[in-house]
């Protein structure tokens, strides 16, 4: 792990652990909660109960954030008797009720997944990004992506001949094509639903600075902690299942250059 950062992993229920943490200390709360679809780490419940839990956790996240801090909730669909309910339709009002202002609804697309027979196959999920207040960090340069035509120049006017785009690249936009972490993915652990490090990295780099505190209340295999440490941010991870806590500890104990997702 990067010695310049500290990552604390707490094994427990975020609904109990968040309320005893001090207010106004975190720069970002980023997470992917269970979708209430009967995965091995959740008990299927009513959508109303799921929504009430998320409302409670989002209100806690808002309390823990500093002014100018960010909440990022990555969600997909809840499916019940063949009916599809996009969970961001519940997260957006919960964030707004908690006093957070929505800045983007980022569409995360990936090429693969289950093939549906009675509806179009799902190939995207979303990240709802909200901020506490209006004076917030947004560092675009570290997350710029290559221009389509990087050498394009103005062909007339006073700037004729100069590069017309930013040489550092362009804004990545709000549709992100990032492979999901399935069986042959280099980051894959025994956790059934990891989010990819690249997705978390973009948000960490754009919305936080080194030494900022990042909290993930549904931390799973610890992806948020791995990315935080790589970029010299501090993190507190909360995870209810001890077996996933062990995976997160293993991932975090590796030197950064040996972590699976880091290109050689
Ligand atoms: C979608 S997974 C998160 C995966 C994570 N983003 C990763 O990359 O590994 C949701 C996680 O939340 C955990 N969880 C569910 N309810 C919880 C609760 N009340 N408190 C803490 N963790 C919880 C589950 O055990 C599961 O690991």
Coordinates of N, CA, C and O and ligand atoms in Angstrom, one line a residue, residues 10-17 30-35 39-42 53-54 57 74 181 189 191-197 200 216-224 238-242 244-245 247 251, ligand 1:
X10 N -13.5 -1.1 8.0 CA -14.4 -1.5 9.2 C -15.3 -2.6 8.7 O -16.0 -2.4 7.7
X11 N -15.4 -3.6 9.5 CA -16.3 -4.8 9.2 C -17.6 -4.5 10.0 O -17.6 -4.6 11.2
X12 N -18.7 -4.1 9.3 CA -19.9 -3.9 10.0 C -21.0 -3.3 9.1 O -20.7 -3.2 7.9
X13 N -22.1 -2.9 9.7 CA -23.2 -2.4 8.9 C -23.1 -0.9 8.8 O -23.0 -0.2 9.9
X14 N -23.1 -0.4 7.6 CA -22.9 1.1 7.5 C -24.0 1.9 8.1 O -23.8 3.0 8.5
X15 N -25.2 1.3 8.3 CA -26.3 2.1 8.9 C -26.0 2.3 10.4 O -26.5 3.2 11.0
X16 N -25.1 1.5 10.9 CA -24.8 1.7 12.4 C -23.5 2.5 12.5 O -23.3 3.2 13.4
X17 N -22.5 2.2 11.5 CA -21.2 2.8 11.7 C -21.1 4.3 11.2 O -20.4 5.1 11.8
X30 N -18.2 7.6 -2.0 CA -18.4 7.0 -3.3 C -18.7 5.5 -3.0 O -18.0 4.9 -2.2
X31 N -19.7 5.0 -3.7 CA -20.1 3.6 -3.4 C -21.0 3.0 -4.5 O -21.6 3.7 -5.3
X32 N -21.1 1.7 -4.4 CA -22.1 1.0 -5.2 C -22.9 0.1 -4.2 O -22.3 -0.9 -3.7
X33 N -24.1 0.4 -3.9 CA -24.9 -0.3 -2.9 C -25.4 -1.6 -3.5 O -25.4 -1.8 -4.7
X34 N -25.9 -2.6 -2.7 CA -26.6 -3.7 -3.3 C -27.8 -3.2 -4.1 O -28.4 -2.2 -3.7
X35 N -28.2 -4.0 -5.1 CA -29.4 -3.5 -5.9 C -30.7 -4.2 -5.6 O -31.7 -4.1 -6.3
X39 N -28.5 -11.0 -4.7 CA -27.1 -11.5 -4.8 C -26.7 -12.1 -3.5 O -27.4 -12.0 -2.5
X40 N -25.6 -12.9 -3.5 CA -25.3 -13.7 -2.3 C -25.0 -12.8 -1.1 O -25.1 -13.3 0.1
X41 N -24.8 -11.5 -1.2 CA -24.5 -10.6 -0.1 C -25.7 -9.8 0.4 O -25.6 -8.9 1.2
X42 N -26.9 -10.1 -0.1 CA -28.1 -9.4 0.3 C -29.3 -10.3 0.4 O -29.4 -11.3 -0.3
X53 N -33.6 2.5 3.2 CA -32.3 2.3 3.6 C -31.3 3.3 2.9 O -30.4 3.9 3.5
X54 N -31.5 3.4 1.6 CA -30.6 4.3 0.8 C -30.8 5.7 1.2 O -29.8 6.5 1.3
X57 N -28.8 6.2 4.4 CA -27.3 6.2 4.2 C -26.9 7.4 3.4 O -25.9 8.0 3.7
X74 N -23.2 4.6 -7.5 CA -23.2 3.9 -8.7 C -24.3 2.8 -8.6 O -24.2 1.9 -7.7
X181 N -16.1 -5.7 -14.5 CA -15.2 -6.7 -14.0 C -15.8 -8.1 -14.0 O -16.4 -8.5 -13.0
X189 N -11.8 -10.4 -8.3 CA -11.5 -11.2 -7.1 C -12.7 -12.1 -6.9 O -13.6 -12.2 -7.8
X191 N -15.2 -11.5 -5.2 CA -16.4 -10.7 -5.0 C -17.3 -10.8 -6.2 O -16.7 -10.6 -7.3
X192 N -18.6 -11.0 -6.1 CA -19.4 -11.1 -7.4 C -19.7 -9.8 -8.1 O -20.1 -9.9 -9.3
X193 N -19.5 -8.7 -7.5 CA -19.9 -7.4 -8.2 C -19.0 -6.3 -7.9 O -19.4 -5.3 -7.3
X194 N -17.8 -6.4 -8.4 CA -16.8 -5.2 -8.2 C -17.1 -4.1 -9.2 O -17.5 -4.4 -10.4
X195 N -16.9 -2.9 -8.9 CA -16.8 -1.9 -9.9 C -15.4 -1.7 -10.3 O -14.5 -2.0 -9.6
X196 N -15.1 -1.3 -11.6 CA -13.8 -1.2 -12.1 C -13.0 0.0 -11.5 O -13.5 1.0 -11.2
X197 N -11.7 -0.3 -11.3 CA -10.8 0.8 -10.7 C -10.8 2.0 -11.6 O -10.8 3.2 -11.1
X200 N -13.7 4.4 -10.7 CA -13.5 5.1 -9.5 C -12.3 6.1 -9.6 O -12.4 7.3 -9.1
X216 N -16.3 4.8 1.6 CA -17.2 3.9 0.8 C -17.9 3.0 1.8 O -17.4 2.1 2.4
X217 N -19.2 3.3 2.0 CA -20.0 2.5 3.0 C -20.4 1.1 2.6 O -20.8 0.3 3.4
X218 N -20.3 0.8 1.3 CA -20.6 -0.6 0.8 C -19.4 -1.1 0.0 O -19.4 -1.2 -1.2
X219 N -18.3 -1.3 0.7 CA -17.0 -1.4 0.1 C -16.7 -2.6 -0.7 O -15.7 -2.7 -1.5
X220 N -17.4 -3.7 -0.4 CA -17.1 -5.0 -1.1 C -15.6 -5.4 -1.0 O -15.0 -5.5 0.0
X221 N -15.0 -5.6 -2.2 CA -13.6 -6.1 -2.3 C -12.6 -4.9 -2.1 O -11.4 -5.2 -2.3
X222 N -13.1 -3.7 -1.8 CA -12.1 -2.6 -1.5 C -11.6 -1.8 -2.6 O -10.6 -1.1 -2.5
X223 N -12.3 -1.9 -3.8 CA -11.8 -1.1 -5.0 C -11.6 0.4 -4.6 O -10.6 0.9 -5.1
X224 N -12.5 1.0 -3.9 CA -12.3 2.4 -3.6 C -11.0 2.6 -2.8 O -10.3 3.6 -3.0
X238 N -16.3 0.6 4.6 CA -17.2 -0.2 5.5 C -17.8 -1.4 4.7 O -18.2 -1.2 3.6
X239 N -17.7 -2.6 5.3 CA -18.2 -3.7 4.6 C -18.8 -4.7 5.6 O -18.1 -5.0 6.6
X240 N -20.0 -5.2 5.4 CA -20.7 -6.1 6.4 C -20.1 -7.5 6.4 O -20.1 -8.2 7.4
X241 N -19.7 -8.0 5.2 CA -19.3 -9.4 5.1 C -17.8 -9.6 5.4 O -17.0 -9.1 4.6
X242 N -17.5 -10.4 6.4 CA -16.1 -10.6 6.7 C -15.3 -11.2 5.6 O -14.1 -10.8 5.4
X244 N -15.5 -10.6 2.4 CA -15.1 -9.5 1.5 C -14.1 -8.6 2.1 O -13.2 -8.0 1.5
X245 N -14.2 -8.4 3.4 CA -13.2 -7.6 4.2 C -11.8 -8.2 4.0 O -10.8 -7.5 3.7
X247 N -10.8 -10.0 1.5 CA -10.4 -9.8 0.1 C -9.8 -8.3 0.0 O -8.8 -8.1 -0.6
X251 N -6.1 -7.2 -1.1 CA -5.8 -6.3 -2.2 C -4.9 -5.1 -1.7 O -4.0 -4.7 -2.4
Ligands
LIG1 C1 -22.3 -4.0 -5.1 S1 -21.3 -4.5 -3.7 C2 -20.0 -3.3 -3.7 C3 -18.8 -3.8 -4.5 C4 -17.6 -2.9 -4.5 N1 -17.9 -1.6 -5.1 C5 -16.3 -3.5 -5.1 O1 -15.8 -2.9 -6.0 O2 -16.0 -4.6 -4.7 C6 -22.2 -4.1 -2.3 C7 -21.5 -4.5 -1.0 O3 -22.3 -4.0 0.1 C8 -22.2 -4.9 1.2 N2 -23.3 -4.5 2.1 C9 -24.6 -4.7 1.9 N3 -25.3 -4.2 2.9 C10 -24.4 -3.5 3.7 C11 -24.5 -2.7 4.9 N4 -25.7 -2.5 5.4 N5 -23.4 -2.2 5.4 C12 -22.2 -2.5 4.9 N6 -22.0 -3.3 3.8 C13 -23.1 -3.8 3.2 C14 -22.3 -6.2 0.5 O4 -21.8 -7.3 1.3 C15 -21.5 -6.0 -0.8 O5 -20.2 -6.4 -0.7

